[in-house]
Amino acid sequence: MLLLNLNTIRTAQERFEQVYPPEQFEQDEDFTVAAPVTLAFDIFKDKKQFRLVGRVRTTLELPCGRCLEPFAMDVDAQFDLRYQPHAENTGEGEREIEEDDLTTAFYERDEIDLGHLMGEQFYLSLPMKPLCSDACHGLCPVCGTNLNRGTCECKRDWEDPRLKPLKALQDQDHKGH
Ligand SMILES: [Zn+2]
Ligand SMILES: [Zn+2]
């Protein structure tokens, strides 16, 4: 856990910069942190409220959605996040409304979990369909060969689907004889 102790923030605005080795990040099923992570932000303090404005940069490694090979993706995510102390004495109803407010997060015990902050930014950076390259040929659906690296002898269905009925007729014809 990478925690920022808010008691160390004594002025209205402070600068925070830190580089974390990739080993400090837990293995995630969707990606691996593959390079040192640079976290830099300004922190604005207003009584018990904190606003963090900055960016996090690194390289993630994630599997290609087509060929499943891991590939590297640079991340440079900017954020502007507000934190306020977790309200402990409000009624349940009130708290629910507050938690729905996505621009505001809560901190507890005078600490902000920077590991969580960075993890969230990584997730927001992930593409909907991660591809090692737009031209990725993917895997052969029959034998699993990575078609970026080699070819296989499998008969794959590359034909124009509009020609399929015709082909079916031909096949039938062959069987008939
Ligand atoms: Zn690929
Ligand atoms: Zn194949």
Short mmCIF file of C-alpha atoms and ligand atoms in Angstrom, two decimals:
data_model
loop_
_atom_site.label_atom_id
_atom_site.label_comp_id
_atom_site.label_asym_id
_atom_site.label_seq_id
_atom_site.Cartn_x
_atom_site.Cartn_y
_atom_site.Cartn_z
CA MET A 1 0.00 0.00 0.00
CA LEU A 2 1.28 3.40 -0.98
CA LEU A 3 -0.22 5.81 1.48
CA LEU A 4 0.02 9.57 1.61
CA ASN A 5 -0.10 10.79 5.18
CA LEU A 6 -2.20 13.95 5.07
CA ASN A 7 -0.73 15.17 8.34
CA THR A 8 2.45 15.95 6.43
CA ILE A 9 0.57 18.46 4.24
CA ARG A 10 0.89 21.68 6.21
CA THR A 11 0.42 24.43 3.64
CA ALA A 12 -2.40 25.31 1.24
CA GLN A 13 -0.52 23.99 -1.77
CA GLU A 14 2.27 21.48 -1.99
CA ARG A 15 4.01 19.58 -4.73
CA PHE A 16 4.33 15.84 -4.62
CA GLU A 17 6.59 13.84 -6.90
CA GLN A 18 7.61 10.25 -6.57
CA VAL A 19 8.87 7.44 -8.72
CA TYR A 20 7.84 3.92 -7.76
CA PRO A 21 9.50 0.74 -8.99
CA PRO A 22 7.12 -1.58 -10.85
CA GLU A 23 7.55 -4.30 -8.21
CA GLN A 24 5.61 -2.15 -5.78
CA PHE A 25 2.44 -2.73 -7.75
CA GLU A 26 0.44 -5.84 -7.19
CA GLN A 27 -0.04 -8.12 -10.11
CA ASP A 28 -3.33 -7.35 -11.78
CA GLU A 29 -5.18 -9.80 -13.98
CA ASP A 30 -5.67 -7.23 -16.74
CA PHE A 31 -2.20 -5.71 -16.92
CA THR A 32 1.31 -5.65 -15.51
CA VAL A 33 3.17 -2.49 -14.55
CA ALA A 34 6.26 -2.79 -16.73
CA ALA A 35 8.23 0.37 -15.98
CA PRO A 36 8.85 2.75 -13.09
CA VAL A 37 5.76 4.78 -12.28
CA THR A 38 6.12 8.55 -12.05
CA LEU A 39 3.46 10.18 -9.93
CA ALA A 40 3.41 13.97 -9.76
CA PHE A 41 0.68 16.24 -8.50
CA ASP A 42 -0.14 19.45 -6.74
CA ILE A 43 -2.10 18.98 -3.57
CA PHE A 44 -4.42 21.76 -2.47
CA LYS A 45 -5.51 21.74 1.12
CA ASP A 46 -8.69 23.42 2.30
CA LYS A 47 -9.21 22.54 5.95
CA LYS A 48 -10.05 18.82 5.78
CA GLN A 49 -10.58 18.73 2.02
CA PHE A 50 -7.82 17.91 -0.41
CA ARG A 51 -7.65 18.28 -4.15
CA LEU A 52 -5.02 16.40 -6.12
CA VAL A 53 -4.24 17.64 -9.63
CA GLY A 54 -1.54 15.87 -11.56
CA ARG A 55 -0.56 12.96 -13.71
CA VAL A 56 0.76 9.45 -13.52
CA ARG A 57 3.06 8.03 -16.17
CA THR A 58 4.32 4.54 -16.80
CA THR A 59 4.27 1.65 -19.25
CA LEU A 60 1.77 -1.14 -18.82
CA GLU A 61 1.97 -4.54 -20.37
CA LEU A 62 -1.31 -6.12 -21.35
CA PRO A 63 -2.45 -9.01 -23.51
CA CYS A 64 -3.58 -8.31 -27.06
CA GLY A 65 -7.28 -9.04 -27.48
CA ARG A 66 -6.62 -10.88 -30.74
CA CYS A 67 -3.33 -12.78 -30.46
CA LEU A 68 -3.08 -12.80 -26.62
CA GLU A 69 0.61 -11.79 -26.76
CA PRO A 70 1.59 -9.19 -24.17
CA PHE A 71 2.39 -5.78 -25.57
CA ALA A 72 3.55 -2.51 -24.00
CA MET A 73 1.34 0.54 -23.75
CA ASP A 74 2.50 3.93 -22.53
CA VAL A 75 0.23 5.60 -20.02
CA ASP A 76 0.13 9.30 -19.28
CA ALA A 77 -3.02 9.85 -17.27
CA GLN A 78 -4.08 13.21 -15.91
CA PHE A 79 -6.34 13.47 -12.92
CA ASP A 80 -8.14 16.06 -10.84
CA LEU A 81 -9.53 14.43 -7.74
CA ARG A 82 -11.16 15.73 -4.60
CA TYR A 83 -10.94 13.98 -1.29
CA GLN A 84 -12.89 14.61 1.84
CA PRO A 85 -12.87 12.80 5.16
CA HIS A 86 -15.17 9.84 5.30
CA ALA A 87 -18.32 11.00 7.07
CA GLU A 88 -18.84 8.66 9.97
CA ASN A 89 -21.73 10.28 11.79
CA THR A 90 -24.19 10.91 8.98
CA GLY A 91 -27.24 8.75 8.43
CA GLU A 92 -27.10 5.98 5.86
CA GLY A 93 -29.25 7.85 3.35
CA GLU A 94 -27.05 10.92 3.35
CA ARG A 95 -23.91 8.92 2.89
CA GLU A 96 -25.28 7.10 -0.13
CA ILE A 97 -25.93 10.33 -1.95
CA GLU A 98 -22.39 11.50 -1.26
CA GLU A 99 -20.83 8.29 -2.49
CA ASP A 100 -22.67 8.66 -5.77
CA ASP A 101 -20.75 11.85 -6.42
CA LEU A 102 -17.94 10.55 -8.59
CA THR A 103 -15.83 13.69 -8.44
CA THR A 104 -15.29 13.25 -4.72
CA ALA A 105 -13.53 10.40 -3.04
CA PHE A 106 -13.15 9.76 0.65
CA TYR A 107 -10.13 9.25 2.78
CA GLU A 108 -9.88 7.58 6.13
CA ARG A 109 -7.44 7.85 9.02
CA ASP A 110 -5.80 10.94 7.47
CA GLU A 111 -4.42 8.92 4.60
CA ILE A 112 -4.96 8.83 0.85
CA ASP A 113 -4.21 5.51 -0.79
CA LEU A 114 -2.03 6.51 -3.72
CA GLY A 115 -1.74 2.91 -4.87
CA HIS A 116 -5.49 2.86 -5.33
CA LEU A 117 -5.42 6.23 -7.07
CA MET A 118 -2.80 5.04 -9.57
CA GLY A 119 -4.53 1.69 -10.08
CA GLU A 120 -7.73 3.51 -10.99
CA GLN A 121 -5.90 5.71 -13.46
CA PHE A 122 -4.35 2.65 -15.08
CA TYR A 123 -7.77 1.09 -15.47
CA LEU A 124 -9.19 4.26 -16.99
CA SER A 125 -6.32 4.23 -19.51
CA LEU A 126 -6.98 0.71 -20.74
CA PRO A 127 -8.40 0.61 -24.25
CA MET A 128 -11.75 -1.07 -24.78
CA LYS A 129 -10.14 -3.46 -27.24
CA PRO A 130 -6.41 -3.73 -26.56
CA LEU A 131 -4.51 -4.62 -29.73
CA CYS A 132 -0.76 -5.14 -30.12
CA SER A 133 -1.19 -3.51 -33.52
CA ASP A 134 -4.14 -2.51 -35.67
CA ALA A 135 -2.87 -5.01 -38.20
CA CYS A 136 -2.71 -7.89 -35.73
CA HIS A 137 -3.73 -11.10 -37.50
CA GLY A 138 -4.72 -12.87 -34.30
CA LEU A 139 -4.72 -16.59 -33.71
CA CYS A 140 -5.83 -19.33 -36.02
CA PRO A 141 -9.23 -20.35 -34.63
CA VAL A 142 -8.48 -23.98 -35.48
CA CYS A 143 -4.94 -24.67 -34.23
CA GLY A 144 -4.12 -21.54 -32.25
CA THR A 145 -1.06 -20.56 -34.28
CA ASN A 146 -0.14 -16.90 -33.85
CA LEU A 147 -0.66 -15.70 -37.41
CA ASN A 148 1.59 -12.69 -36.86
CA ARG A 149 4.52 -15.08 -36.54
CA GLY A 150 3.68 -17.94 -38.80
CA THR A 151 1.18 -19.67 -40.96
CA CYS A 152 -0.59 -22.96 -40.61
CA GLU A 153 -2.26 -25.40 -42.93
CA CYS A 154 -5.70 -25.10 -41.40
CA LYS A 155 -8.64 -24.42 -43.65
CA ARG A 156 -10.01 -21.22 -42.32
CA ASP A 157 -13.19 -19.55 -43.25
CA TRP A 158 -11.85 -16.54 -45.10
CA GLU A 159 -14.42 -16.63 -47.90
CA ASP A 160 -16.91 -13.92 -48.54
CA PRO A 161 -19.93 -15.01 -46.48
CA ARG A 162 -22.16 -14.14 -49.43
CA LEU A 163 -20.55 -16.98 -51.35
CA LYS A 164 -21.26 -19.53 -48.63
CA PRO A 165 -24.57 -20.85 -49.99
CA LEU A 166 -22.88 -21.44 -53.32
CA LYS A 167 -20.05 -23.34 -51.68
CA ALA A 168 -22.47 -25.48 -49.73
CA LEU A 169 -24.15 -26.43 -52.98
CA GLN A 170 -20.79 -27.35 -54.51
CA ASP A 171 -19.88 -29.50 -51.52
CA GLN A 172 -23.19 -31.28 -51.75
CA ASP A 173 -22.56 -31.85 -55.40
CA HIS A 174 -19.20 -33.43 -54.64
CA LYS A 175 -20.70 -35.79 -52.08
CA GLY A 176 -23.43 -36.78 -54.48
CA HIS A 177 -20.96 -38.20 -56.97
ZN ZN B 1 -2.06 -9.03 -31.35
ZN ZN B 2 -4.28 -23.22 -37.88
#
